[in-house]
PDB file of C-alpha atoms in Angstrom:
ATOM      1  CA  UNK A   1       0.000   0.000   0.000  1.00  0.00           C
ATOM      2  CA  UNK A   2       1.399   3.362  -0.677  1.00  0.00           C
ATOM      3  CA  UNK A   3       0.430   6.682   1.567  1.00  0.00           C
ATOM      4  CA  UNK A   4       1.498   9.894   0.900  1.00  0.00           C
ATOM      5  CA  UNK A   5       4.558   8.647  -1.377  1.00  0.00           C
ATOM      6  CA  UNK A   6       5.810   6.035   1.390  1.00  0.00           C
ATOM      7  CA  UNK A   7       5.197   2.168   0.487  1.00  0.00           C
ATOM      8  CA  UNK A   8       4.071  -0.111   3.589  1.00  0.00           C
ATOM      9  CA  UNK A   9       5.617  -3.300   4.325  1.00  0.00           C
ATOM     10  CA  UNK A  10       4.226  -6.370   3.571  1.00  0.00           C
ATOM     11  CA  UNK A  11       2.372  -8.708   6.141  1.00  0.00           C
ATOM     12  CA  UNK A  12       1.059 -12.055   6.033  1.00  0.00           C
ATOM     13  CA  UNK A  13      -2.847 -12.291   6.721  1.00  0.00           C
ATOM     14  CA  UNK A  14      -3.549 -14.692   9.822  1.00  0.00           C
ATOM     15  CA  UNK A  15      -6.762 -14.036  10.596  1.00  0.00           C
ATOM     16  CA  UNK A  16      -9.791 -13.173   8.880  1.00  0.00           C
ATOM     17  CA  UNK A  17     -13.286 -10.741  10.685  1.00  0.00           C
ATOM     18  CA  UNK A  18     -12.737 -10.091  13.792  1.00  0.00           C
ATOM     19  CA  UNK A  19     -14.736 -12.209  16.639  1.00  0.00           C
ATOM     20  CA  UNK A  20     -17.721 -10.328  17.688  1.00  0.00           C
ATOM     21  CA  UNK A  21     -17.803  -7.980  14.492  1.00  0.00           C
ATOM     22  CA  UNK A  22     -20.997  -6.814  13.244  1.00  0.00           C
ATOM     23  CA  UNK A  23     -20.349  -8.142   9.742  1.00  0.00           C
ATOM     24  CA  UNK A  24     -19.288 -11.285  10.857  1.00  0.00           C
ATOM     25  CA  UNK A  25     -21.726 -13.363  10.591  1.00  0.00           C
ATOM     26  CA  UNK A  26     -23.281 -11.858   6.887  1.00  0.00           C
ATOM     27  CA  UNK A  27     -19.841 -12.896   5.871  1.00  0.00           C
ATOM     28  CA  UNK A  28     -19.774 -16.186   6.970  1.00  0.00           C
ATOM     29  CA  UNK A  29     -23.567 -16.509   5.524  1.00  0.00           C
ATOM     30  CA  UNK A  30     -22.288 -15.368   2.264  1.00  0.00           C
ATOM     31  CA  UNK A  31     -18.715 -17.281   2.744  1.00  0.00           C
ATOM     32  CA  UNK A  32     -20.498 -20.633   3.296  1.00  0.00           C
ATOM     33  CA  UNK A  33     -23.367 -20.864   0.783  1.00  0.00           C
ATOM     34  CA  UNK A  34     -22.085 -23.694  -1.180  1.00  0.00           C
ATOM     35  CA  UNK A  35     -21.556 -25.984   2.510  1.00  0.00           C
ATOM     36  CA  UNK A  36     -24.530 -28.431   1.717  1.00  0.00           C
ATOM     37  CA  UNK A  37     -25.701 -31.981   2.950  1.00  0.00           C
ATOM     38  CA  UNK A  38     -24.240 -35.125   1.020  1.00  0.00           C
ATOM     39  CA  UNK A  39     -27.586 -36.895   1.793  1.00  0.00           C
ATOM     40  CA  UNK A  40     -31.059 -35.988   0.928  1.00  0.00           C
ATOM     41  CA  UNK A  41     -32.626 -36.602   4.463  1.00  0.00           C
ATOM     42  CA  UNK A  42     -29.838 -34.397   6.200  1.00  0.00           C
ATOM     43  CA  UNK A  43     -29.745 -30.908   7.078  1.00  0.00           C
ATOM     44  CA  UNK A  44     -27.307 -28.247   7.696  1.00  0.00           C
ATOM     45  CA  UNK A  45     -28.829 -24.883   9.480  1.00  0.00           C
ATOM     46  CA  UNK A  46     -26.114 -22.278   9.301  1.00  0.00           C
ATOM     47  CA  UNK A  47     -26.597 -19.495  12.059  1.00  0.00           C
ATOM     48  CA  UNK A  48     -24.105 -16.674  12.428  1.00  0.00           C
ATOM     49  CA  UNK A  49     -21.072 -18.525  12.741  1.00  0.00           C
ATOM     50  CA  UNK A  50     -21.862 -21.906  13.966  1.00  0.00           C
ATOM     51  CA  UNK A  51     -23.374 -24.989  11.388  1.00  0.00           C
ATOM     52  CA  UNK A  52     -25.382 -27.406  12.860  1.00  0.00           C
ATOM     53  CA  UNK A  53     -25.979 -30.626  11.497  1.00  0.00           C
ATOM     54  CA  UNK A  54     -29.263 -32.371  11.735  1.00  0.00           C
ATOM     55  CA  UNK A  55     -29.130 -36.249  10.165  1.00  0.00           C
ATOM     56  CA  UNK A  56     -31.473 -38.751  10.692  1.00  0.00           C
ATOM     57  CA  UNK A  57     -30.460 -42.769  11.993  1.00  0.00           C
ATOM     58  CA  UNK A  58     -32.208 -44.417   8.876  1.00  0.00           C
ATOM     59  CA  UNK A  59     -30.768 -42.802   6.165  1.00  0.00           C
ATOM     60  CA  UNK A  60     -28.356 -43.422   3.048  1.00  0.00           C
ATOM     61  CA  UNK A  61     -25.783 -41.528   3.923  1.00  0.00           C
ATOM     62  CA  UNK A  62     -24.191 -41.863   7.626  1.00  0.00           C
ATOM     63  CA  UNK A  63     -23.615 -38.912   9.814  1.00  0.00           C
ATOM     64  CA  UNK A  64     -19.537 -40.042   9.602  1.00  0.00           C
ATOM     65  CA  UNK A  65     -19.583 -39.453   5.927  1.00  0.00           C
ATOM     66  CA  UNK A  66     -21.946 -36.151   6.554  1.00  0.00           C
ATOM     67  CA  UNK A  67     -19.113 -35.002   8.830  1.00  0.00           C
ATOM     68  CA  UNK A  68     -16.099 -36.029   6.885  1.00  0.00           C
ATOM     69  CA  UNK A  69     -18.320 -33.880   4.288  1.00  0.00           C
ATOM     70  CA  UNK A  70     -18.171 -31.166   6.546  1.00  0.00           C
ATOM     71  CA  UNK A  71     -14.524 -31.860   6.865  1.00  0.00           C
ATOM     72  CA  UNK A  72     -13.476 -31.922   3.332  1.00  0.00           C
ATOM     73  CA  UNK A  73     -15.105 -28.349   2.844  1.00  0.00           C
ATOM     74  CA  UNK A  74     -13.681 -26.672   5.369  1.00  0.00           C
ATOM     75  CA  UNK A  75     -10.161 -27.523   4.248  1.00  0.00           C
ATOM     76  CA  UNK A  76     -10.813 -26.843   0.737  1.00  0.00           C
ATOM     77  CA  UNK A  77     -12.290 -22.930   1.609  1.00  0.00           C
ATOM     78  CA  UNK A  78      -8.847 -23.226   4.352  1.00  0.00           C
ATOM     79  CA  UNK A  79     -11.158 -23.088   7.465  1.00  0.00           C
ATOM     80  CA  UNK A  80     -10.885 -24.928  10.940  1.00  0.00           C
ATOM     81  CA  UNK A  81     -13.182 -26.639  12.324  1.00  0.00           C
ATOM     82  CA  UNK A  82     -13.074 -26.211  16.302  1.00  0.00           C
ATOM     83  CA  UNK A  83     -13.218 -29.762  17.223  1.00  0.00           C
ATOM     84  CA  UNK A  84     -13.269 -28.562  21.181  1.00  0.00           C
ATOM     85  CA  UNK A  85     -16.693 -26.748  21.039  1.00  0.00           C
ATOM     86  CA  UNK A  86     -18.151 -29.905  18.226  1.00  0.00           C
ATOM     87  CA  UNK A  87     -20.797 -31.785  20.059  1.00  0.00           C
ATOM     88  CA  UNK A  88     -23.087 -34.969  19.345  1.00  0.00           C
ATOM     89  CA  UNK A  89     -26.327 -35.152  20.864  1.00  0.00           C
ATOM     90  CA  UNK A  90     -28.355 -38.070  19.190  1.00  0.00           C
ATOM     91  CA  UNK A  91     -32.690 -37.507  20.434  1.00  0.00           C
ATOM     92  CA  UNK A  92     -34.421 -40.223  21.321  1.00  0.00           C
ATOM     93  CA  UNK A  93     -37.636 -41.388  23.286  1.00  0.00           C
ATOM     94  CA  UNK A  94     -38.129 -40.512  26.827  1.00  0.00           C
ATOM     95  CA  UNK A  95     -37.859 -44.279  27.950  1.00  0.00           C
ATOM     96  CA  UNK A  96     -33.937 -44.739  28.085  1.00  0.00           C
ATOM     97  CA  UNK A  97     -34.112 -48.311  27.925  1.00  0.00           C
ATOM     98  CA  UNK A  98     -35.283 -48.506  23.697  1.00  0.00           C
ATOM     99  CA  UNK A  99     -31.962 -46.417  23.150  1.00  0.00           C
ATOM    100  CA  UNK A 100     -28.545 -46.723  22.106  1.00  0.00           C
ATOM    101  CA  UNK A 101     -26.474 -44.295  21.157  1.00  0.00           C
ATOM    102  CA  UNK A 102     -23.918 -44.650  18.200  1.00  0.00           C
ATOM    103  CA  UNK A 103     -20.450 -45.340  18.502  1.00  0.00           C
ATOM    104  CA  UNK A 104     -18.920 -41.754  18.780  1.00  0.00           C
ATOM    105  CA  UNK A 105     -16.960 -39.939  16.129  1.00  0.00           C
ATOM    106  CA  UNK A 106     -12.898 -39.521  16.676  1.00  0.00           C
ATOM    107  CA  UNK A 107     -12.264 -36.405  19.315  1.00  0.00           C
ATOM    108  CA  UNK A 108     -16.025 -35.689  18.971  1.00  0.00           C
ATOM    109  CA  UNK A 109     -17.642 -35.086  22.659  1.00  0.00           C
ATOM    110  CA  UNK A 110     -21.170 -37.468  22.739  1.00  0.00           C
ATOM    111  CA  UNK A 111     -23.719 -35.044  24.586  1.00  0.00           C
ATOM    112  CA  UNK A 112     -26.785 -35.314  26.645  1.00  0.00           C
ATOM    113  CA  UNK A 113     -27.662 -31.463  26.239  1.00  0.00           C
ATOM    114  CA  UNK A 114     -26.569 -28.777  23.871  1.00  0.00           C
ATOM    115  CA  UNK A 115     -27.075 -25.290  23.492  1.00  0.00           C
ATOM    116  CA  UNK A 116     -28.701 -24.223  20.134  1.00  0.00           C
ATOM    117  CA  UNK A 117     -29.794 -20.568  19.492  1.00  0.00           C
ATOM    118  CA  UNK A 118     -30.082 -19.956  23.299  1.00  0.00           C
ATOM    119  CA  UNK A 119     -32.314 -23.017  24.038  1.00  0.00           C
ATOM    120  CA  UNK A 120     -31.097 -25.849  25.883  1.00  0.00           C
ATOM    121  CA  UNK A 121     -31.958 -29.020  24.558  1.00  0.00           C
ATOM    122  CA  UNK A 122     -31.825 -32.464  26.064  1.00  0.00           C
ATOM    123  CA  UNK A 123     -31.468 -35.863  23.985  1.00  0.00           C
ATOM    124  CA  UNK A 124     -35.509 -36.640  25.231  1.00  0.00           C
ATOM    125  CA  UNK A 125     -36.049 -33.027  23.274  1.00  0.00           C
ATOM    126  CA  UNK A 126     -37.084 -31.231  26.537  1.00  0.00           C
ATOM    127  CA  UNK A 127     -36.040 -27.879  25.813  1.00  0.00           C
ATOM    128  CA  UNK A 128     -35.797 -24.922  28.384  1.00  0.00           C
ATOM    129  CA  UNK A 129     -34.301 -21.100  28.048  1.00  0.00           C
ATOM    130  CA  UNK A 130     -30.673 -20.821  28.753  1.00  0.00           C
ATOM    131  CA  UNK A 131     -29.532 -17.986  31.105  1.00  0.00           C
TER     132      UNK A 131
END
């Protein structure tokens, strides 16, 4: 960049928006409009800057291959995926003993409750307002 006849000295970009910017999360809207489902019966609902997956037990393709999906894009558009704050919470029935839950994904934290758009959720799909 040049100012007032004086050139600036080149710097490597690390980062991209800053956390907590107001245009953040248009630009990661915008920025991840081609992420989409491999299956049919999945879906992906893309808030801000978090992606939730939503994939259903009977269904062609498995939620490993819907994540390794997930994967594959965010290294080809050179974004990380925070493996730390990636949760599984798999809903079933009330009655605990007609469930099992899947075997768990590598590094991926199985959980009871999550916290989606500032609802709590529990596997039995009780849902209450976080604080």
């Amino acid at each position: 960049m040049v100012l007032n006849g004086k050139v600036s000295n080149k710097q490597t970009v690390t980062q991209s928006i800053v956390r907590g910017s107001g245009i953040g999360p248009v630009l990661y809207t915008v920025y991840s409009s081609d992420l989409k489902a491999a299956g049919k019966d999945s879906v992906l609902v893309k808030y801000a800057d978090d992606t939730t997956l939503i994939c259903p037990d009977q269904t062609a393709v498995s939620f490993a291959d819907e994540f390794k999906n997930i994967q594959e894009w965010a290294k080809q558009n050179r974004l990380k995926i925070n493996i730390s704050k990636t949760t599984e919470i798999t809903f079933h029935r009330p009655n605990p003993h007609k469930h099992n839950l899947p075997a768990p994904l590598l590094d991926i934290e199985q959980v009871s409750n999550c916290k989606l758009l500032g609802m709590i959720i529990s596997s039995s799909l009780s849902v209450r307002v976080s604080e």
